[in-house]
mmCIF file of C-alpha atoms and ligand atoms in Angstrom:
data_model
loop_
_atom_site.group_PDB
_atom_site.id
_atom_site.type_symbol
_atom_site.label_atom_id
_atom_site.label_comp_id
_atom_site.label_asym_id
_atom_site.label_seq_id
_atom_site.Cartn_x
_atom_site.Cartn_y
_atom_site.Cartn_z
ATOM 1 C CA UNK A 179 72.956 177.307 186.067
ATOM 2 C CA UNK A 180 73.829 173.615 186.600
ATOM 3 C CA UNK A 181 72.122 171.465 183.973
ATOM 4 C CA UNK A 182 70.640 167.986 184.319
ATOM 5 C CA UNK A 183 68.323 165.914 182.152
ATOM 6 C CA UNK A 184 66.841 162.498 181.525
ATOM 7 C CA UNK A 185 67.708 160.497 178.406
ATOM 8 C CA UNK A 186 65.073 158.063 177.200
ATOM 9 C CA UNK A 187 63.081 157.057 174.139
ATOM 10 C CA UNK A 188 60.245 157.780 174.397
ATOM 11 C CA UNK A 189 60.695 160.242 177.252
ATOM 12 C CA UNK A 190 58.093 162.948 176.653
ATOM 13 C CA UNK A 191 55.861 161.655 179.458
ATOM 14 C CA UNK A 192 58.690 161.333 181.981
ATOM 15 C CA UNK A 193 57.914 162.728 185.394
ATOM 16 C CA UNK A 194 61.594 163.229 186.252
ATOM 17 C CA UNK A 195 61.675 166.970 185.346
ATOM 18 C CA UNK A 196 58.632 167.528 187.565
ATOM 19 C CA UNK A 197 60.176 165.596 190.460
ATOM 20 C CA UNK A 198 63.668 167.137 190.271
ATOM 21 C CA UNK A 199 62.308 170.654 189.922
ATOM 22 C CA UNK A 200 60.373 170.159 193.157
ATOM 23 C CA UNK A 201 63.464 168.684 194.860
ATOM 24 C CA UNK A 202 65.545 171.684 193.738
ATOM 25 C CA UNK A 203 62.958 174.144 195.002
ATOM 26 C CA UNK A 204 62.661 172.322 198.324
ATOM 27 C CA UNK A 205 66.441 172.239 198.896
ATOM 28 C CA UNK A 206 67.069 175.674 197.377
ATOM 29 C CA UNK A 207 69.420 174.331 194.730
ATOM 30 C CA UNK A 208 69.896 176.304 191.540
ATOM 31 C CA UNK A 209 69.558 173.850 188.666
ATOM 32 C CA UNK A 210 67.521 173.094 185.619
ATOM 33 C CA UNK A 211 66.347 169.657 184.535
ATOM 34 C CA UNK A 212 65.193 168.788 181.036
ATOM 35 C CA UNK A 213 64.392 165.928 178.637
ATOM 36 C CA UNK A 214 66.404 164.401 175.780
ATOM 37 C CA UNK A 215 65.052 161.875 173.334
ATOM 38 C CA UNK A 216 67.883 160.880 170.994
ATOM 39 C CA UNK A 217 67.354 158.302 168.232
ATOM 40 C CA UNK A 218 68.194 154.851 169.560
ATOM 41 C CA UNK A 219 71.534 154.711 167.742
ATOM 42 C CA UNK A 220 72.479 158.295 168.678
ATOM 43 C CA UNK A 221 72.475 158.027 172.447
ATOM 44 C CA UNK A 222 76.289 157.753 172.844
ATOM 45 C CA UNK A 223 76.866 160.914 170.803
ATOM 46 C CA UNK A 224 74.061 162.805 172.575
ATOM 47 C CA UNK A 225 75.497 161.851 175.986
ATOM 48 C CA UNK A 226 78.965 163.040 174.994
ATOM 49 C CA UNK A 227 77.623 166.319 173.610
ATOM 50 C CA UNK A 228 75.598 166.991 176.782
ATOM 51 C CA UNK A 229 78.672 166.673 179.036
ATOM 52 C CA UNK A 230 80.961 168.497 176.563
ATOM 53 C CA UNK A 231 78.542 171.408 176.750
ATOM 54 C CA UNK A 232 78.697 171.628 180.527
ATOM 55 C CA UNK A 233 76.001 169.200 181.725
ATOM 56 C CA UNK A 234 76.507 168.166 185.366
ATOM 57 C CA UNK A 235 74.557 164.914 185.446
ATOM 58 C CA UNK A 236 71.719 162.943 183.907
ATOM 59 C CA UNK A 237 69.262 160.168 184.424
ATOM 60 C CA UNK A 238 68.977 157.406 181.875
ATOM 61 C CA UNK A 239 65.854 155.398 181.264
ATOM 62 C CA UNK A 240 64.487 152.837 178.813
ATOM 63 C CA UNK A 241 66.011 151.814 176.400
ATOM 64 C CA UNK A 242 69.452 153.289 177.272
ATOM 65 C CA UNK A 243 70.344 151.935 180.713
ATOM 66 C CA UNK A 244 72.469 149.013 179.486
ATOM 67 C CA UNK A 245 74.234 151.170 176.939
ATOM 68 C CA UNK A 246 74.978 153.839 179.555
ATOM 69 C CA UNK A 247 76.646 151.080 181.579
ATOM 70 C CA UNK A 248 79.208 150.707 178.797
ATOM 71 C CA UNK A 249 79.730 154.443 178.187
ATOM 72 C CA UNK A 250 80.710 155.795 181.619
ATOM 73 C CA UNK A 251 84.297 156.025 182.932
ATOM 74 C CA UNK A 252 83.630 154.446 186.287
ATOM 75 C CA UNK A 253 80.827 152.379 187.849
ATOM 76 C CA UNK A 254 79.482 152.393 191.379
ATOM 77 C CA UNK A 255 79.369 148.884 192.977
ATOM 78 C CA UNK A 256 75.534 148.845 192.784
ATOM 79 C CA UNK A 257 75.571 149.819 189.091
ATOM 80 C CA UNK A 258 78.121 147.068 188.418
ATOM 81 C CA UNK A 259 75.791 144.547 190.134
ATOM 82 C CA UNK A 260 72.704 145.872 188.310
ATOM 83 C CA UNK A 261 74.412 145.704 184.896
ATOM 84 C CA UNK A 262 72.715 149.015 184.088
ATOM 85 C CA UNK A 263 73.081 152.728 184.792
ATOM 86 C CA UNK A 264 70.203 155.073 185.523
ATOM 87 C CA UNK A 265 72.212 157.987 186.996
ATOM 88 C CA UNK A 266 75.390 159.638 185.685
ATOM 89 C CA UNK A 267 77.376 162.296 187.508
ATOM 90 C CA UNK A 268 80.277 164.305 186.177
ATOM 91 C CA UNK A 269 82.671 164.374 189.129
ATOM 92 C CA UNK A 270 84.856 167.379 190.044
ATOM 93 C CA UNK A 271 87.864 165.641 188.415
ATOM 94 C CA UNK A 272 86.037 165.183 185.111
ATOM 95 C CA UNK A 273 85.135 161.490 185.516
ATOM 96 C CA UNK A 274 81.735 160.236 184.319
ATOM 97 C CA UNK A 275 80.480 158.127 187.210
ATOM 98 C CA UNK A 276 77.685 155.629 186.448
ATOM 99 C CA UNK A 277 75.352 154.696 189.286
ATOM 100 C CA UNK A 278 72.084 152.830 189.662
ATOM 101 C CA UNK A 279 69.497 154.110 192.141
ATOM 102 C CA UNK A 280 66.504 151.965 191.082
ATOM 103 C CA UNK A 281 66.941 149.181 193.641
ATOM 104 C CA UNK A 282 67.637 151.617 196.451
ATOM 105 C CA UNK A 283 64.478 153.490 195.399
ATOM 106 C CA UNK A 284 62.433 150.305 195.590
ATOM 107 C CA UNK A 285 63.726 149.412 199.066
ATOM 108 C CA UNK A 286 63.187 152.984 200.342
ATOM 109 C CA UNK A 287 59.623 152.953 199.060
ATOM 110 C CA UNK A 288 58.854 149.561 200.600
ATOM 111 C CA UNK A 289 60.178 150.788 203.934
ATOM 112 C CA UNK A 290 58.207 154.010 203.707
ATOM 113 C CA UNK A 291 55.107 151.812 203.398
ATOM 114 C CA UNK A 292 56.117 149.959 206.546
ATOM 115 C CA UNK A 293 56.973 146.672 204.779
ATOM 116 C CA UNK A 294 59.439 144.569 206.801
ATOM 117 C CA UNK A 295 62.090 142.969 204.621
ATOM 118 C CA UNK A 296 64.328 141.358 207.221
ATOM 119 C CA UNK A 297 63.475 137.675 207.738
ATOM 120 C CA UNK A 298 60.698 137.888 205.184
ATOM 121 C CA UNK A 299 59.914 135.571 202.294
ATOM 122 C CA UNK A 300 59.984 137.602 199.071
ATOM 123 C CA UNK A 301 58.725 136.474 195.676
ATOM 124 C CA UNK A 302 60.168 138.457 192.785
ATOM 125 C CA UNK A 303 58.305 138.101 189.460
ATOM 126 C CA UNK A 304 60.339 138.641 186.311
ATOM 127 C CA UNK A 305 64.041 138.275 185.449
ATOM 128 C CA UNK A 306 64.683 141.288 183.200
ATOM 129 C CA UNK A 307 66.591 144.491 183.846
ATOM 130 C CA UNK A 308 64.197 145.677 186.536
ATOM 131 C CA UNK A 309 64.573 142.463 188.528
ATOM 132 C CA UNK A 310 68.367 142.533 188.183
ATOM 133 C CA UNK A 311 68.506 146.050 189.549
ATOM 134 C CA UNK A 312 66.407 145.102 192.600
ATOM 135 C CA UNK A 313 68.211 141.968 193.683
ATOM 136 C CA UNK A 314 71.286 143.256 195.500
ATOM 137 C CA UNK A 315 69.434 146.002 197.457
ATOM 138 C CA UNK A 316 66.717 143.496 198.456
ATOM 139 C CA UNK A 317 69.205 140.848 199.578
ATOM 140 C CA UNK A 318 71.052 143.497 201.619
ATOM 141 C CA UNK A 319 67.906 143.736 203.767
ATOM 142 C CA UNK A 320 68.420 140.098 204.837
ATOM 143 C CA UNK A 321 65.196 138.397 203.805
ATOM 144 C CA UNK A 322 64.925 134.760 204.935
ATOM 145 C CA UNK A 323 64.283 133.743 201.310
ATOM 146 C CA UNK A 324 64.054 135.436 197.938
ATOM 147 C CA UNK A 325 62.463 133.381 195.148
ATOM 148 C CA UNK A 326 62.557 134.512 191.499
ATOM 149 C CA UNK A 327 59.852 133.299 189.121
ATOM 150 C CA UNK A 328 59.934 134.073 185.438
ATOM 151 C CA UNK A 329 57.925 133.074 182.365
ATOM 152 C CA UNK A 330 61.239 131.969 180.812
ATOM 153 C CA UNK A 331 62.468 129.848 183.732
ATOM 154 C CA UNK A 332 66.089 129.561 182.552
ATOM 155 C CA UNK A 333 66.434 133.360 182.913
ATOM 156 C CA UNK A 334 65.334 133.154 186.552
ATOM 157 C CA UNK A 335 67.802 130.375 187.142
ATOM 158 C CA UNK A 336 70.641 132.358 185.623
ATOM 159 C CA UNK A 337 69.783 135.421 187.681
ATOM 160 C CA UNK A 338 69.551 133.452 190.937
ATOM 161 C CA UNK A 339 72.956 131.884 190.242
ATOM 162 C CA UNK A 340 74.460 135.301 189.580
ATOM 163 C CA UNK A 341 73.287 136.711 192.949
ATOM 164 C CA UNK A 342 73.420 133.730 195.286
ATOM 165 C CA UNK A 343 76.699 134.903 196.779
ATOM 166 C CA UNK A 344 74.717 137.767 198.315
ATOM 167 C CA UNK A 345 71.985 135.809 200.038
ATOM 168 C CA UNK A 346 69.350 133.020 199.957
ATOM 169 C CA UNK A 347 68.054 133.490 196.380
ATOM 170 C CA UNK A 348 66.596 130.640 194.276
ATOM 171 C CA UNK A 349 64.536 130.268 191.135
ATOM 172 C CA UNK A 350 61.207 128.465 191.044
ATOM 173 C CA UNK A 351 58.835 127.855 188.129
ATOM 174 C CA UNK A 352 55.511 129.686 188.433
ATOM 175 C CA UNK A 353 53.565 126.433 188.653
ATOM 176 C CA UNK A 354 55.799 125.107 191.448
ATOM 177 C CA UNK A 355 55.809 128.130 193.723
ATOM 178 C CA UNK A 356 55.358 127.126 197.355
ATOM 179 C CA UNK A 357 54.003 129.859 199.642
ATOM 180 C CA UNK A 358 53.339 131.529 201.884
ATOM 181 C CA UNK A 359 55.197 134.671 200.810
ATOM 182 C CA UNK A 360 55.187 137.908 202.776
ATOM 183 C CA UNK A 361 55.845 140.141 199.790
ATOM 184 C CA UNK A 362 55.386 139.757 196.060
ATOM 185 C CA UNK A 363 57.185 142.227 193.784
ATOM 186 C CA UNK A 364 56.100 142.340 190.172
ATOM 187 C CA UNK A 365 59.034 143.541 188.045
ATOM 188 C CA UNK A 366 57.555 142.133 184.801
ATOM 189 C CA UNK A 367 56.337 144.371 182.033
ATOM 190 C CA UNK A 368 53.094 142.315 181.819
ATOM 191 C CA UNK A 369 50.957 145.158 183.178
ATOM 192 C CA UNK A 370 52.021 147.293 180.247
ATOM 193 C CA UNK A 371 49.994 145.047 177.959
ATOM 194 C CA UNK A 372 47.279 144.651 180.561
ATOM 195 C CA UNK A 373 48.501 141.084 181.116
ATOM 196 C CA UNK A 374 49.138 139.167 184.287
ATOM 197 C CA UNK A 375 52.066 137.031 185.312
ATOM 198 C CA UNK A 376 50.780 133.462 185.651
ATOM 199 C CA UNK A 377 50.601 133.401 189.451
ATOM 200 C CA UNK A 378 48.278 131.022 191.300
ATOM 201 C CA UNK A 379 45.538 132.980 193.177
ATOM 202 C CA UNK A 380 46.052 130.666 196.163
ATOM 203 C CA UNK A 381 49.409 132.439 196.841
ATOM 204 C CA UNK A 382 47.531 135.657 197.701
ATOM 205 C CA UNK A 383 46.401 136.024 201.335
ATOM 206 C CA UNK A 384 45.181 138.896 203.451
ATOM 207 C CA UNK A 385 48.555 139.627 205.115
ATOM 208 C CA UNK A 386 50.623 139.633 201.928
ATOM 209 C CA UNK A 387 52.158 142.850 200.615
ATOM 210 C CA UNK A 388 51.941 143.345 196.855
ATOM 211 C CA UNK A 389 54.266 145.696 194.932
ATOM 212 C CA UNK A 390 53.976 146.439 191.220
ATOM 213 C CA UNK A 391 56.944 148.406 189.805
ATOM 214 C CA UNK A 392 54.557 149.730 187.143
ATOM 215 C CA UNK A 393 52.113 152.514 187.873
ATOM 216 C CA UNK A 394 49.277 154.370 186.214
ATOM 217 C CA UNK A 395 46.387 156.695 186.936
ATOM 218 C CA UNK A 396 44.387 153.648 188.020
ATOM 219 C CA UNK A 397 45.340 150.236 189.485
ATOM 220 C CA UNK A 398 47.637 148.157 187.331
ATOM 221 C CA UNK A 399 46.269 144.817 186.082
ATOM 222 C CA UNK A 400 48.375 143.021 188.690
ATOM 223 C CA UNK A 401 47.220 145.158 191.613
ATOM 224 C CA UNK A 402 43.579 144.751 190.594
ATOM 225 C CA UNK A 403 44.034 141.017 190.373
ATOM 226 C CA UNK A 404 45.750 140.841 193.794
ATOM 227 C CA UNK A 405 43.042 142.910 195.448
ATOM 228 C CA UNK A 406 40.385 140.657 193.912
ATOM 229 C CA UNK A 407 42.064 137.696 195.570
ATOM 230 C CA UNK A 408 42.216 139.277 198.993
ATOM 231 C CA UNK A 409 45.431 141.320 199.189
ATOM 232 C CA UNK A 410 44.936 144.286 201.522
ATOM 233 C CA UNK A 411 48.299 146.035 201.094
ATOM 234 C CA UNK A 412 49.074 146.971 197.495
ATOM 235 C CA UNK A 413 51.630 149.463 196.230
ATOM 236 C CA UNK A 414 52.519 150.678 192.772
ATOM 237 C CA UNK A 415 55.820 151.948 191.415
ATOM 238 C CA UNK A 416 55.138 155.676 191.749
ATOM 239 C CA UNK A 417 56.843 155.849 195.118
ATOM 240 C CA UNK A 418 59.838 153.969 193.706
ATOM 241 C CA UNK A 419 60.053 156.570 190.924
ATOM 242 C CA UNK A 420 60.246 159.397 193.467
ATOM 243 C CA UNK A 421 62.671 157.510 195.753
ATOM 244 C CA UNK A 422 65.088 156.604 192.965
ATOM 245 C CA UNK A 423 65.028 160.234 191.910
ATOM 246 C CA UNK A 424 65.761 161.396 195.476
ATOM 247 C CA UNK A 425 68.731 158.993 195.561
ATOM 248 C CA UNK A 426 70.000 160.393 192.220
ATOM 249 C CA UNK A 427 69.562 163.963 193.469
ATOM 250 C CA UNK A 428 71.610 163.022 196.544
ATOM 251 C CA UNK A 429 74.389 161.596 194.347
ATOM 252 C CA UNK A 430 74.515 164.825 192.314
ATOM 253 C CA UNK A 431 73.994 167.510 194.968
ATOM 254 C CA UNK A 432 75.234 165.850 198.188
ATOM 255 C CA UNK A 433 71.989 166.461 200.040
ATOM 256 C CA UNK A 434 68.862 164.360 200.366
ATOM 257 C CA UNK A 435 65.458 165.854 199.489
ATOM 258 C CA UNK A 436 62.295 164.843 201.294
ATOM 259 C CA UNK A 437 59.980 162.647 199.212
ATOM 260 C CA UNK A 438 56.555 162.637 200.893
ATOM 261 C CA UNK A 439 55.303 165.999 199.732
ATOM 262 C CA UNK A 440 56.800 165.481 196.242
ATOM 263 C CA UNK A 441 54.977 162.157 195.938
ATOM 264 C CA UNK A 442 51.742 163.825 196.947
ATOM 265 C CA UNK A 443 52.220 166.543 194.314
ATOM 266 C CA UNK A 444 53.073 163.985 191.689
ATOM 267 C CA UNK A 445 49.863 162.050 192.449
ATOM 268 C CA UNK A 446 47.881 165.218 192.161
ATOM 269 C CA UNK A 447 49.637 165.971 188.838
ATOM 270 C CA UNK A 448 48.747 162.517 187.537
ATOM 271 C CA UNK A 449 45.185 162.789 188.734
ATOM 272 C CA UNK A 450 45.567 159.860 191.163
ATOM 273 C CA UNK A 451 44.286 161.884 194.155
HETATM 274 P P1 ATR B 732 62.728 145.261 182.226
HETATM 275 O O1 ATR B 732 64.056 145.842 181.912
HETATM 276 O O2 ATR B 732 61.653 146.265 182.441
HETATM 277 O O3 ATR B 732 62.836 144.260 183.362
HETATM 278 P P2 ATR B 732 62.768 143.206 180.238
HETATM 279 O O4 ATR B 732 64.223 143.045 180.453
HETATM 280 O O5 ATR B 732 62.206 143.228 178.857
HETATM 281 O O6 ATR B 732 62.266 144.561 180.895
HETATM 282 O O7 ATR B 732 62.016 142.089 181.062
HETATM 283 C C1 ATR B 732 60.625 141.992 181.092
HETATM 284 C C2 ATR B 732 60.243 140.910 182.087
HETATM 285 O O8 ATR B 732 58.850 140.794 182.105
HETATM 286 C C3 ATR B 732 60.777 139.522 181.718
HETATM 287 O O9 ATR B 732 61.066 138.822 182.895
HETATM 288 C C4 ATR B 732 59.594 138.936 180.967
HETATM 289 O O10 ATR B 732 59.552 137.520 180.997
HETATM 290 P P3 ATR B 732 60.451 136.692 179.899
HETATM 291 O O11 ATR B 732 61.847 136.658 180.374
HETATM 292 O O12 ATR B 732 59.836 135.342 179.857
HETATM 293 O O13 ATR B 732 60.261 137.439 178.605
HETATM 294 C C5 ATR B 732 58.465 139.464 181.809
HETATM 295 N N1 ATR B 732 57.170 139.477 181.107
HETATM 296 C C6 ATR B 732 56.783 140.294 180.099
HETATM 297 N N2 ATR B 732 55.496 140.044 179.751
HETATM 298 C C7 ATR B 732 55.038 139.055 180.571
HETATM 299 C C8 ATR B 732 53.800 138.360 180.684
HETATM 300 N N3 ATR B 732 52.770 138.629 179.901
HETATM 301 N N4 ATR B 732 53.723 137.391 181.640
HETATM 302 C C9 ATR B 732 54.788 137.093 182.410
HETATM 303 N N5 ATR B 732 55.978 137.723 182.336
HETATM 304 C C10 ATR B 732 56.133 138.688 181.422
#
């Protein structure tokens, strides 16, 4: 049977096996999907062993995405832009192809929620790996403006400069942000510590769409905060997780699984509904 898995550390709580098993059942594909948690300095060896032993493809998550970028034989254009790899496929001619489906997953999830990206003003919070992966796919949707704000402002400036050949992207300090924005995407890891990015409440209005790439059984700190200040449309990163997985599955198997039912089952599994 064709074998796939996700590499991460820690990875025990990953929902990828659950999601891909449902995709496989839905599309009647014979495959198995597992977990691998190598020590941080043993990822390269573990990756090699997996493919030497007949593995067909894998996902890569924290903290291995940047390392995976350096270990594959070939990179897709979107992985090259993201500077990170979350999906690897062994091609028929034995080449390890590195791809990145995170940004496509974000855009697909935003669209499935009815968020319009063309001609919109987007505020992206954070300038780490998650922000980097999102930039090219977001700019491809032709927003009128994409502003990056980051606690360490120089990192936002560097990121904007790196992507400004693709569209109207600039960096602004948190305290200088000038709204109104149509969509705020939180790519920071602040919610993990129950913290908030230092955003002025005045930037939140009733027609704004709020997206937090993080998710949990209850609202993230950022979503709670945005709701408190009047945001009516809030979305967490669970849909992005399912959409990036669907994109990876499509890369591996050449057919696209449906995501709606899988997302519903995942929510039930997490106790969200
Ligand atoms: P990832 O790969 O998930 O993006 P990362 O590269 O470590 O993770 O980046 C984390 C991002 O969250 C950074 O933009 C970080 O800001 P700094 O560049 O100033 O470190 C941001 N971040 C983390 N905690 C934050 C907090 N409490 N408030 C605001 N931003 C925060």
